[in-house]
Structures are given as C-alpha cells and as structure tokens.
Amino acid sequence: MHGLWEQVQEAAAAVRAKWSGTPRVGLILGTGLGGLTEQIQTEASIPYGEVPHFPSSTAPTHAGRLVCGTLQGIPLVAMEGRFHYYEGYSLRQVTFPVRVMKALGAELLVVTNAAGGINPQLELADIVVLEDHINLMPDNPLRGVNDDRLGPRWPDLCAPYDRRLLSITRDVALELGMGVHKGVFVAVPGPNLETRAEYRMLKALGADVVGMSTVPEVLVAIHANLKVLAFSVVTDLCLPDCLEPVEVPKILENARIGGEKLARLIPAVLSRWAASP
Ligand code: HPA
C-alpha cells in the first residue's frame, strides 16, 4: 500500500483496533496548550509510534499521543503534540493526522496554536479566534497529484473558518465573561522568530497574529470537507519599535495562561455546536 489514501485507511484501522468510538471532532493542541486533554474522558491513548504512517518524532522529549474519548459527552480524538514544518517534516506528513481524523468520522477540526501578537491591541495570553489566514509557508500540503477520494483539486477558501462556529464562539465567550479577539493569522515556516522589518511587513499585510503551524492543517481540513475552528494564544508581542528578545519559558507561561482560558471556552463551544451542528 503506497498511496496517501491507502495509508490513511491503514492508520484509521489501527486507531479503530484500539478505540471503538467514532469521533465527531478532531482537536490539535499547540505548543504548551495540552492542558485541555485533562478534561477528556479518555478511552484510549495511542502513542504516535503505534499508528502506521504517522511521522516518527525526531525529538524523544516530544513523543506525542492520540487521546481518544469524550469531551462534554462528544466523542473526539485529540493530538497531544503536533508536527511542525520546521522540524523537517513534509507538509504531507504534518497534515497526515487530519486525514486520519476525517477517515475516523470527524466533522469538525479544532486547531490551537501559540502565536506572536502583531496587532498592537493584543496583550499577552489573549485568545484570538481566527477568521481568516495568510499562507507564507513555502510549500502546500495539497501540492501534487490530487486524489479525488480525499478532496477536490482546487478547494475553495472563501470562508475556511466556519461562520456559525465563529458566532457560537462569540456568544459563549460573552456568556463566560471572557474577552476573545477575532483576527487574521499568518503562517511562517520558522524556526526562527521574525526580524523587526518582518513584523512590520506582516502587519502591513493585514495579519493580527503570526505562528509556525495551523495553516497546513486547515488547508487539508478544507480539502477533506471538515468544518474548521481555530484559536491562537498570544505568547509574545511583536511590536517592532520595542521588540525584546524572546524567552521560551515566558512563551510557555503565556501559553499556559491562555490554555486555561481555552480549556473553559472550547468545551462550552463544542457542547453548544453538538446540540445543533
Ligand atoms: N513568530 C512566529 N511564530 C511564533 C511567534 C512569533 O512571534 N510566537 C509564537 N510562535
């Protein structure tokens, strides 16, 4: 079995052999944002190494797992740890788990990431729900021969982020008394952070937040006809005229604080969505 479609079927079969549930939701947890898995009623926890064709983790400290179970009674599969382009994976590898989520039965992909705040109104640990994106990665996961079983050759991106889920998120955030911004995410390849001149450029392009992930997964989700909802947590402020060197522990601390907000927001949003999808 060599084709992508066959590989996806094999991977999905391996997950099904360990978990009999059918997920309605796939969830990708970004850097430092794994806390949400504590709320999942876990029924199976599968190391990536046990799923055929999943990229093998190059860093032993970063071994991830697929957490399968329910959140607010909704069956879901969550990725604890994602694959990044800057680690050396192809975008086809980075996005393979999204294909598997779809094959398992998911209707909705929820993506989270740690991101730099470009819009000067953003503060550390703020939550931004994505309403659009700009792709500055030098590759595309859909490049190559298209397999029509996986999706169309030219997927439409006029509204990649589901409008009803955006409006549910706004309503739920208001009810929780939680400030949530809406914004445009720009994806860069990394692994370096940006120069002052690059932050100025990204702002001029119309971006509110910048990060090194998410867009490849969203492109594949749209190709696979999944609904998409995505959140950034602002972990550092990208203000070109008072830029300070990034300190990774500070980024992780801000991700943790923002992650606590997401751990309240996302289950409530999913619960409302599941009641009338
Ligand atoms: N730039 C790119 N990616 C990021 C940043 C940033 O400032 N912060 C977190 N991820």
Short mmCIF file of C-alpha atoms and ligand atoms in Angstrom, two decimals:
data_model
loop_
_atom_site.label_atom_id
_atom_site.label_comp_id
_atom_site.label_asym_id
_atom_site.label_seq_id
_atom_site.Cartn_x
_atom_site.Cartn_y
_atom_site.Cartn_z
CA MET A 1 0.00 0.00 0.00
CA HIS A 2 1.70 3.19 -1.13
CA GLY A 3 -0.85 5.91 -1.89
CA LEU A 4 -1.90 8.50 0.65
CA TRP A 5 -5.47 7.24 0.66
CA GLU A 6 -4.36 3.69 1.46
CA GLN A 7 -2.01 4.93 4.19
CA VAL A 8 -4.83 6.93 5.77
CA GLN A 9 -7.10 3.84 5.75
CA GLU A 10 -4.39 1.76 7.40
CA ALA A 11 -3.80 4.37 10.10
CA ALA A 12 -7.53 4.73 10.77
CA ALA A 13 -7.89 0.94 11.04
CA ALA A 14 -5.08 0.85 13.61
CA VAL A 15 -6.84 3.51 15.70
CA ARG A 16 -10.16 1.67 15.40
CA ALA A 17 -8.50 -1.51 16.65
CA LYS A 18 -7.74 0.35 19.92
CA TRP A 19 -10.82 2.55 20.19
CA SER A 20 -14.32 1.68 19.08
CA GLY A 21 -15.65 5.26 19.21
CA THR A 22 -16.47 7.45 16.20
CA PRO A 23 -15.14 10.96 16.74
CA ARG A 24 -17.25 13.96 15.77
CA VAL A 25 -14.35 16.30 16.44
CA GLY A 26 -10.59 16.29 15.85
CA LEU A 27 -8.59 18.56 18.14
CA ILE A 28 -4.98 19.67 17.64
CA LEU A 29 -3.31 21.10 20.72
CA GLY A 30 -0.50 23.59 20.14
CA THR A 31 2.72 24.27 22.00
CA GLY A 32 2.09 24.46 25.74
CA LEU A 33 -1.66 24.01 25.22
CA GLY A 34 -2.00 20.34 26.14
CA GLY A 35 -3.95 21.06 29.37
CA LEU A 36 -7.30 20.57 27.66
CA THR A 37 -6.67 16.81 27.48
CA GLU A 38 -7.23 16.66 31.27
CA GLN A 39 -10.92 17.28 30.61
CA ILE A 40 -11.23 14.44 28.12
CA GLN A 41 -12.80 11.23 29.43
CA THR A 42 -10.02 9.17 27.92
CA GLU A 43 -10.92 5.78 26.47
CA ALA A 44 -7.67 5.13 24.58
CA SER A 45 -4.33 6.90 24.48
CA ILE A 46 -2.28 5.85 21.49
CA PRO A 47 1.39 6.82 21.08
CA TYR A 48 2.05 8.17 17.58
CA GLY A 49 4.60 5.41 17.09
CA GLU A 50 1.76 2.85 17.17
CA VAL A 51 -0.15 4.46 14.30
CA PRO A 52 1.13 3.31 10.90
CA HIS A 53 2.48 6.09 8.66
CA PHE A 54 2.36 8.71 11.40
CA PRO A 55 5.58 10.72 11.23
CA SER A 56 8.04 9.41 13.79
CA SER A 57 9.04 12.04 16.29
CA THR A 58 12.64 13.17 15.87
CA ALA A 59 12.85 14.57 19.42
CA PRO A 60 12.37 11.94 22.16
CA THR A 61 11.04 14.60 24.55
CA HIS A 62 8.29 15.42 22.08
CA ALA A 63 6.71 11.99 21.74
CA GLY A 64 3.04 12.67 21.17
CA ARG A 65 -0.13 10.65 21.51
CA LEU A 66 -3.63 10.49 20.16
CA VAL A 67 -6.08 10.87 23.01
CA CYS A 68 -9.44 9.28 22.16
CA GLY A 69 -12.54 9.69 24.28
CA THR A 70 -15.30 12.19 25.01
CA LEU A 71 -15.41 15.87 25.95
CA GLN A 72 -18.78 17.11 27.22
CA GLY A 73 -20.13 13.78 26.04
CA ILE A 74 -18.91 14.44 22.48
CA PRO A 75 -16.66 11.72 21.03
CA LEU A 76 -13.38 13.20 19.89
CA VAL A 77 -9.78 12.46 19.05
CA ALA A 78 -7.11 14.90 20.23
CA MET A 79 -3.49 15.25 19.17
CA GLU A 80 -1.30 15.94 22.15
CA GLY A 81 1.70 17.35 20.32
CA ARG A 82 1.67 18.29 16.64
CA PHE A 83 4.20 18.08 13.85
CA HIS A 84 5.79 21.27 12.57
CA TYR A 85 7.25 22.06 9.16
CA TYR A 86 10.39 23.46 10.84
CA GLU A 87 11.13 20.06 12.36
CA GLY A 88 11.85 18.82 8.85
CA TYR A 89 8.60 17.01 8.09
CA SER A 90 6.94 17.46 4.72
CA LEU A 91 3.58 19.20 4.85
CA ARG A 92 2.00 15.92 3.76
CA GLN A 93 3.43 14.37 6.94
CA VAL A 94 2.44 17.38 9.08
CA THR A 95 -1.17 17.07 7.94
CA PHE A 96 -1.48 13.26 7.84
CA PRO A 97 -3.26 13.12 11.23
CA VAL A 98 -6.01 15.42 9.90
CA ARG A 99 -6.67 12.90 7.11
CA VAL A 100 -6.91 10.16 9.72
CA MET A 101 -9.35 12.18 11.84
CA LYS A 102 -11.57 12.60 8.78
CA ALA A 103 -11.35 8.89 7.93
CA LEU A 104 -12.41 8.06 11.50
CA GLY A 105 -15.56 10.13 11.03
CA ALA A 106 -14.77 13.64 12.32
CA GLU A 107 -16.93 16.51 11.04
CA LEU A 108 -15.05 19.36 12.68
CA LEU A 109 -11.37 20.19 13.22
CA VAL A 110 -10.47 22.44 16.14
CA VAL A 111 -6.89 23.78 16.00
CA THR A 112 -4.98 25.72 18.64
CA ASN A 113 -1.57 27.36 18.46
CA ALA A 114 0.85 29.61 20.29
CA ALA A 115 1.35 32.78 18.26
CA GLY A 116 3.01 36.17 18.26
CA GLY A 117 0.72 39.18 18.61
CA ILE A 118 1.19 41.63 15.75
CA ASN A 119 -1.91 43.75 16.26
CA PRO A 120 -0.87 46.29 18.95
CA GLN A 121 -4.24 45.90 20.68
CA LEU A 122 -3.35 42.34 21.68
CA GLU A 123 -1.95 41.53 25.11
CA LEU A 124 -0.04 38.53 26.39
CA ALA A 125 -2.15 35.36 26.91
CA ASP A 126 -5.06 36.87 24.92
CA ILE A 127 -7.18 34.50 22.84
CA VAL A 128 -7.73 35.18 19.14
CA VAL A 129 -10.29 33.18 17.19
CA LEU A 130 -9.17 33.00 13.57
CA GLU A 131 -11.48 34.45 10.94
CA ASP A 132 -9.00 34.19 8.06
CA HIS A 133 -5.37 33.44 7.26
CA ILE A 134 -2.41 34.31 5.05
CA ASN A 135 -0.16 31.45 3.98
CA LEU A 136 3.54 32.37 3.79
CA MET A 137 4.82 28.81 4.09
CA PRO A 138 6.98 27.84 1.12
CA ASP A 139 5.03 24.67 0.39
CA ASN A 140 1.46 23.39 0.26
CA PRO A 141 0.23 20.03 1.60
CA LEU A 142 -2.10 19.70 -1.41
CA ARG A 143 0.69 20.02 -3.99
CA GLY A 144 0.98 17.02 -6.29
CA VAL A 145 -1.43 14.66 -7.99
CA ASN A 146 -4.88 15.07 -6.46
CA ASP A 147 -6.75 12.02 -5.18
CA ASP A 148 -10.44 12.83 -5.66
CA ARG A 149 -11.34 10.38 -2.86
CA LEU A 150 -9.61 12.79 -0.45
CA GLY A 151 -10.99 16.04 -1.83
CA PRO A 152 -11.21 18.38 -4.83
CA ARG A 153 -8.25 19.63 -6.89
CA TRP A 154 -8.95 23.30 -6.19
CA PRO A 155 -10.52 23.65 -2.76
CA ASP A 156 -12.36 26.90 -2.19
CA LEU A 157 -11.10 29.14 0.62
CA CYS A 158 -13.64 31.92 0.56
CA ALA A 159 -14.64 31.09 4.16
CA PRO A 160 -12.30 28.45 5.63
CA TYR A 161 -13.25 29.24 9.23
CA ASP A 162 -16.82 28.15 9.85
CA ARG A 163 -19.04 31.18 10.33
CA ARG A 164 -21.53 29.51 12.62
CA LEU A 165 -18.76 28.25 14.90
CA LEU A 166 -17.32 31.77 14.96
CA SER A 167 -20.66 33.13 16.07
CA ILE A 168 -21.13 30.37 18.68
CA THR A 169 -17.63 31.19 20.00
CA ARG A 170 -18.51 34.87 20.29
CA ASP A 171 -21.75 34.10 22.16
CA VAL A 172 -20.14 31.57 24.53
CA ALA A 173 -17.19 33.89 25.28
CA LEU A 174 -19.63 36.68 26.16
CA GLU A 175 -21.56 34.36 28.47
CA LEU A 176 -18.32 33.27 30.16
CA GLY A 177 -17.23 36.92 30.51
CA MET A 178 -14.11 36.10 28.53
CA GLY A 179 -12.59 38.59 26.11
CA VAL A 180 -11.85 36.93 22.76
CA HIS A 181 -10.47 38.77 19.73
CA LYS A 182 -11.12 37.90 16.10
CA GLY A 183 -8.20 38.07 13.73
CA VAL A 184 -6.12 37.06 10.73
CA PHE A 185 -3.34 34.50 11.27
CA VAL A 186 -0.22 34.46 9.11
CA ALA A 187 1.76 31.22 8.84
CA VAL A 188 5.54 31.41 8.52
CA PRO A 189 7.90 28.43 8.15
CA GLY A 190 10.09 29.12 11.24
CA PRO A 191 12.02 28.02 13.20
CA ASN A 192 13.47 31.50 13.71
CA LEU A 193 11.26 34.26 15.01
CA GLU A 194 10.88 37.33 12.83
CA THR A 195 13.00 40.44 12.44
CA ARG A 196 11.57 43.86 13.22
CA ALA A 197 11.29 44.56 9.50
CA GLU A 198 9.41 41.29 9.00
CA TYR A 199 6.94 42.11 11.81
CA ARG A 200 6.33 45.49 10.13
CA MET A 201 5.74 43.69 6.84
CA LEU A 202 3.35 41.14 8.39
CA LYS A 203 1.35 43.95 9.99
CA ALA A 204 1.19 45.78 6.67
CA LEU A 205 -0.06 42.57 5.03
CA GLY A 206 -3.04 42.57 7.38
CA ALA A 207 -2.07 39.91 9.92
CA ASP A 208 -3.04 40.09 13.60
CA VAL A 209 -1.13 37.01 14.82
CA VAL A 210 1.82 35.01 13.46
CA GLY A 211 2.80 31.40 14.03
CA MET A 212 4.62 28.42 12.56
CA SER A 213 1.71 25.97 12.22
CA THR A 214 -2.05 25.65 11.67
CA VAL A 215 -2.45 26.75 8.04
CA PRO A 216 -1.28 23.41 6.54
CA GLU A 217 -3.72 21.51 8.78
CA VAL A 218 -6.53 23.93 7.90
CA LEU A 219 -5.85 23.54 4.16
CA VAL A 220 -6.12 19.76 4.43
CA ALA A 221 -9.23 20.02 6.61
CA ILE A 222 -10.94 22.19 3.99
CA HIS A 223 -9.81 19.82 1.24
CA ALA A 224 -11.36 16.97 3.25
CA ASN A 225 -14.60 18.93 3.74
CA LEU A 226 -14.19 19.32 7.50
CA LYS A 227 -15.53 22.36 9.32
CA VAL A 228 -12.73 24.35 10.96
CA LEU A 229 -12.45 26.39 14.15
CA ALA A 230 -9.01 27.72 15.17
CA PHE A 231 -7.59 29.68 18.09
CA SER A 232 -4.29 31.44 18.76
CA VAL A 233 -2.94 32.19 22.21
CA VAL A 234 -0.74 35.29 22.18
CA THR A 235 2.57 34.23 23.71
CA ASP A 236 4.78 37.18 22.75
CA LEU A 237 4.22 40.71 21.48
CA CYS A 238 5.67 41.51 18.07
CA LEU A 239 5.92 45.27 18.33
CA PRO A 240 8.77 46.29 16.01
CA ASP A 241 9.60 49.52 17.83
CA CYS A 242 10.00 47.95 21.28
CA LEU A 243 10.87 44.36 20.46
CA GLU A 244 12.52 42.30 23.17
CA PRO A 245 14.37 39.00 22.76
CA VAL A 246 12.00 36.05 23.07
CA GLU A 247 12.39 33.93 26.18
CA VAL A 248 10.99 30.43 25.72
CA PRO A 249 9.94 29.98 29.40
CA LYS A 250 7.88 33.21 29.14
CA ILE A 251 6.26 31.96 25.94
CA LEU A 252 5.33 28.69 27.65
CA GLU A 253 3.97 30.53 30.70
CA ASN A 254 1.74 32.70 28.49
CA ALA A 255 0.64 29.60 26.59
CA ARG A 256 -0.31 28.01 29.90
CA ILE A 257 -2.40 31.03 30.98
CA GLY A 258 -4.10 31.27 27.59
CA GLY A 259 -4.52 27.49 27.56
CA GLU A 260 -6.56 27.70 30.76
CA LYS A 261 -8.96 30.07 29.01
CA LEU A 262 -9.22 27.74 26.02
CA ALA A 263 -9.89 24.84 28.37
CA ARG A 264 -13.03 26.71 29.53
CA LEU A 265 -14.03 28.08 26.13
CA ILE A 266 -13.59 25.10 23.78
CA PRO A 267 -15.69 22.54 25.72
CA ALA A 268 -18.53 25.07 26.04
CA VAL A 269 -18.38 25.91 22.32
CA LEU A 270 -18.36 22.21 21.35
CA SER A 271 -21.25 21.48 23.63
CA ARG A 272 -23.39 24.18 22.00
CA TRP A 273 -22.34 23.15 18.49
CA ALA A 274 -23.06 19.46 19.13
CA ALA A 275 -26.58 20.29 20.29
CA SER A 276 -27.37 21.68 16.80
CA PRO A 277 -24.45 21.14 14.40
N1 HPA B 1 6.53 34.42 15.40
C1 HPA B 1 6.31 33.23 14.82
N2 HPA B 1 5.81 32.21 15.48
C2 HPA B 1 5.51 32.36 16.77
C3 HPA B 1 5.74 33.56 17.42
C4 HPA B 1 6.27 34.65 16.69
O1 HPA B 1 6.48 35.76 17.22
N3 HPA B 1 5.34 33.40 18.71
C5 HPA B 1 4.89 32.12 18.82
N4 HPA B 1 5.01 31.50 17.65
#
